[in-house]
CSV table of C-alpha atoms and ligand atoms in Angstrom, one decimal:
chain,number,residue,atom,x,y,z
A,1,UNK,CA,51.4,-9.2,5.6
A,2,UNK,CA,53.5,-12.3,5.1
A,3,UNK,CA,53.4,-14.8,8.0
A,4,UNK,CA,55.5,-17.8,7.0
A,5,UNK,CA,55.2,-20.5,9.7
A,6,UNK,CA,56.4,-24.0,10.4
A,7,UNK,CA,54.3,-26.7,12.0
A,8,UNK,CA,54.9,-30.3,13.0
A,9,UNK,CA,52.9,-33.0,11.3
A,10,UNK,CA,52.8,-36.7,12.1
A,11,UNK,CA,51.4,-39.4,9.9
A,12,UNK,CA,50.2,-41.8,12.6
A,13,UNK,CA,50.7,-45.6,12.7
A,14,UNK,CA,47.2,-46.4,11.3
A,15,UNK,CA,47.9,-44.4,8.1
A,16,UNK,CA,51.5,-45.6,7.7
A,17,UNK,CA,50.2,-49.2,8.1
A,18,UNK,CA,47.7,-48.6,5.3
A,19,UNK,CA,50.4,-47.2,3.0
A,20,UNK,CA,48.7,-43.8,3.0
A,21,UNK,CA,52.0,-41.9,3.4
A,22,UNK,CA,52.2,-40.7,-0.2
A,23,UNK,CA,48.6,-39.8,-0.5
A,24,UNK,CA,48.7,-37.7,2.6
A,25,UNK,CA,51.9,-36.0,1.6
A,26,UNK,CA,50.2,-35.2,-1.8
A,27,UNK,CA,47.4,-33.5,0.1
A,28,UNK,CA,49.9,-31.3,2.0
A,29,UNK,CA,51.7,-30.4,-1.2
A,30,UNK,CA,48.5,-29.7,-3.2
A,31,UNK,CA,47.4,-27.4,-0.4
A,32,UNK,CA,50.6,-25.3,-0.7
A,33,UNK,CA,52.7,-26.8,2.2
A,34,UNK,CA,56.4,-27.4,1.7
A,35,UNK,CA,57.9,-30.4,3.4
A,36,UNK,CA,61.1,-29.0,4.9
A,37,UNK,CA,62.2,-32.1,6.7
A,38,UNK,CA,60.8,-35.6,7.2
A,39,UNK,CA,61.7,-38.9,8.6
A,40,UNK,CA,60.1,-42.3,9.2
A,41,UNK,CA,60.7,-43.5,12.7
A,42,UNK,CA,59.3,-45.6,15.5
A,43,UNK,CA,59.3,-44.1,19.0
A,44,UNK,CA,59.4,-45.6,22.5
A,45,UNK,CA,56.3,-45.3,24.6
A,46,UNK,CA,58.3,-43.1,27.0
A,47,UNK,CA,59.0,-40.7,24.1
A,48,UNK,CA,55.3,-40.6,23.2
A,49,UNK,CA,54.5,-39.9,26.9
A,50,UNK,CA,56.8,-36.8,26.7
A,51,UNK,CA,55.4,-35.7,23.4
A,52,UNK,CA,51.8,-35.9,24.6
A,53,UNK,CA,52.5,-34.7,28.2
A,54,UNK,CA,49.7,-32.0,27.9
A,55,UNK,CA,47.2,-34.9,27.9
A,56,UNK,CA,48.7,-36.8,30.9
A,57,UNK,CA,45.6,-36.3,33.1
A,58,UNK,CA,43.2,-37.5,30.3
A,59,UNK,CA,41.6,-40.9,30.4
A,60,UNK,CA,42.9,-41.7,26.9
A,61,UNK,CA,46.5,-40.8,27.7
A,62,UNK,CA,47.9,-44.3,28.2
A,63,UNK,CA,46.2,-45.8,25.1
A,64,UNK,CA,47.3,-42.7,23.1
A,65,UNK,CA,50.9,-43.1,24.0
A,66,UNK,CA,50.8,-46.9,23.5
A,67,UNK,CA,49.2,-46.3,20.1
A,68,UNK,CA,51.7,-43.6,18.8
A,69,UNK,CA,54.6,-45.9,19.7
A,70,UNK,CA,53.0,-49.0,18.2
A,71,UNK,CA,54.4,-48.8,14.7
A,72,UNK,CA,56.3,-46.6,12.3
A,73,UNK,CA,55.3,-42.9,12.0
A,74,UNK,CA,56.3,-40.2,9.5
A,75,UNK,CA,57.2,-36.9,11.2
A,76,UNK,CA,57.5,-33.8,9.0
A,77,UNK,CA,58.2,-30.1,9.3
A,78,UNK,CA,55.6,-28.3,7.1
A,79,UNK,CA,56.0,-24.7,6.0
A,80,UNK,CA,53.4,-22.3,4.5
A,81,UNK,CA,51.8,-18.9,5.3
A,82,UNK,CA,49.9,-19.5,8.5
A,83,UNK,CA,50.9,-23.1,8.5
A,84,UNK,CA,49.7,-24.0,12.0
A,85,UNK,CA,46.0,-23.1,11.4
A,86,UNK,CA,46.2,-24.2,7.8
A,87,UNK,CA,47.3,-27.6,8.8
A,88,UNK,CA,44.6,-27.9,11.5
A,89,UNK,CA,42.0,-27.0,8.8
A,90,UNK,CA,43.4,-29.6,6.4
A,91,UNK,CA,43.5,-32.3,9.1
A,92,UNK,CA,39.9,-31.7,10.1
A,93,UNK,CA,38.2,-32.4,13.5
A,94,UNK,CA,39.9,-34.8,16.0
A,95,UNK,CA,37.0,-37.3,15.5
A,96,UNK,CA,36.8,-38.3,11.9
A,97,UNK,CA,33.0,-38.5,12.2
A,98,UNK,CA,32.9,-34.7,12.7
A,99,UNK,CA,35.6,-33.9,10.1
A,100,UNK,CA,34.5,-31.9,7.0
A,101,UNK,CA,34.7,-33.2,3.4
A,102,UNK,CA,38.1,-32.6,1.9
A,103,UNK,CA,40.0,-33.0,5.2
A,104,UNK,CA,42.6,-35.7,5.8
A,105,UNK,CA,40.7,-37.2,8.8
A,106,UNK,CA,37.4,-37.3,6.9
A,107,UNK,CA,39.2,-39.1,4.0
A,108,UNK,CA,41.4,-41.5,5.9
A,109,UNK,CA,40.6,-41.4,9.7
A,110,UNK,CA,39.2,-44.6,11.1
A,111,UNK,CA,38.1,-43.5,14.6
A,112,UNK,CA,38.9,-40.8,17.2
A,113,UNK,CA,42.0,-42.7,18.3
A,114,UNK,CA,43.1,-43.8,14.8
A,115,UNK,CA,42.7,-40.5,13.2
A,116,UNK,CA,45.7,-40.7,10.8
A,117,UNK,CA,47.5,-37.4,11.5
A,118,UNK,CA,48.8,-35.1,14.2
A,119,UNK,CA,49.3,-31.4,13.8
A,120,UNK,CA,50.6,-28.7,16.2
A,121,UNK,CA,47.8,-26.6,17.7
A,122,UNK,CA,49.8,-23.3,18.2
A,123,UNK,CA,52.9,-21.6,16.9
A,124,UNK,CA,54.4,-22.0,20.4
A,125,UNK,CA,53.7,-25.8,20.5
A,126,UNK,CA,54.9,-26.1,16.9
A,127,UNK,CA,58.4,-24.9,18.0
A,128,UNK,CA,58.4,-27.3,20.9
A,129,UNK,CA,57.3,-30.3,18.8
A,130,UNK,CA,59.7,-29.5,15.9
A,131,UNK,CA,62.5,-29.3,18.4
A,132,UNK,CA,61.4,-32.6,20.0
A,133,UNK,CA,61.8,-34.5,16.8
A,134,UNK,CA,64.4,-32.5,14.9
A,135,UNK,CA,66.7,-31.0,17.5
A,136,UNK,CA,69.8,-32.6,15.9
B,201,CDP,O1,45.0,-34.4,17.6
B,201,CDP,P1,44.1,-33.3,18.0
B,201,CDP,O2,45.0,-32.1,18.4
B,201,CDP,O3,43.0,-33.0,17.1
B,201,CDP,O4,43.4,-33.8,19.4
B,201,CDP,P2,43.8,-33.7,20.9
B,201,CDP,O5,42.6,-33.3,21.7
B,201,CDP,O6,45.1,-32.9,21.1
B,201,CDP,O7,44.1,-35.2,21.3
B,201,CDP,C1,45.3,-35.8,20.9
B,201,CDP,C2,44.9,-37.2,20.3
B,201,CDP,O8,44.4,-38.0,21.4
B,201,CDP,C3,43.9,-37.2,19.2
B,201,CDP,O9,44.4,-36.9,17.9
B,201,CDP,C4,43.3,-38.6,19.3
B,201,CDP,O10,44.1,-39.5,18.6
B,201,CDP,C5,43.5,-38.9,20.8
B,201,CDP,N1,42.2,-38.8,21.5
B,201,CDP,C6,41.5,-40.0,21.9
B,201,CDP,O11,42.0,-41.1,21.6
B,201,CDP,N2,40.3,-39.9,22.5
B,201,CDP,C7,39.8,-38.7,22.8
B,201,CDP,N3,38.6,-38.7,23.5
B,201,CDP,C8,40.4,-37.5,22.5
B,201,CDP,C9,41.7,-37.6,21.8
B,202,MG,MG1,46.3,-31.7,19.9
């Protein structure tokens, strides 16, 4: 059965800063993702706080929000069959040290906080996150 999905991907400041935007996009395309929309932006800390609200009780929340708003990011809507899980697989584990060969975080991640990419973790959150960045 066909199950075309969309998910939200972010190339985080550490990767944009190292000019990895094109290499990371190439990995998405080579893995069958279509980039439906994309924009390079810098967000306010308050916007990062809204985006990462599920983590508001975590000890890393403040640093995470400061980091995501610290420089330009590339936000993209990706489309593919089972895109949400497929993107999580391609990204690899949250901590690049645990990420498998062939994943974006294994290849480019620096540390658990500077792990180069974000990807929605469920179809429901993908809709919320896509709307957050592309509601216009
Ligand atoms: O990004 P992912 O969904 O894999 O992980 P998460 O558990 O939703 O955490 C969101 C982000 O918070 C991660 O991508 C990390 O950048 C950051 N984080 C951190 O800095 N320290 C941790 N112990 C856990 C997460
Ligand atoms: Mg997450």
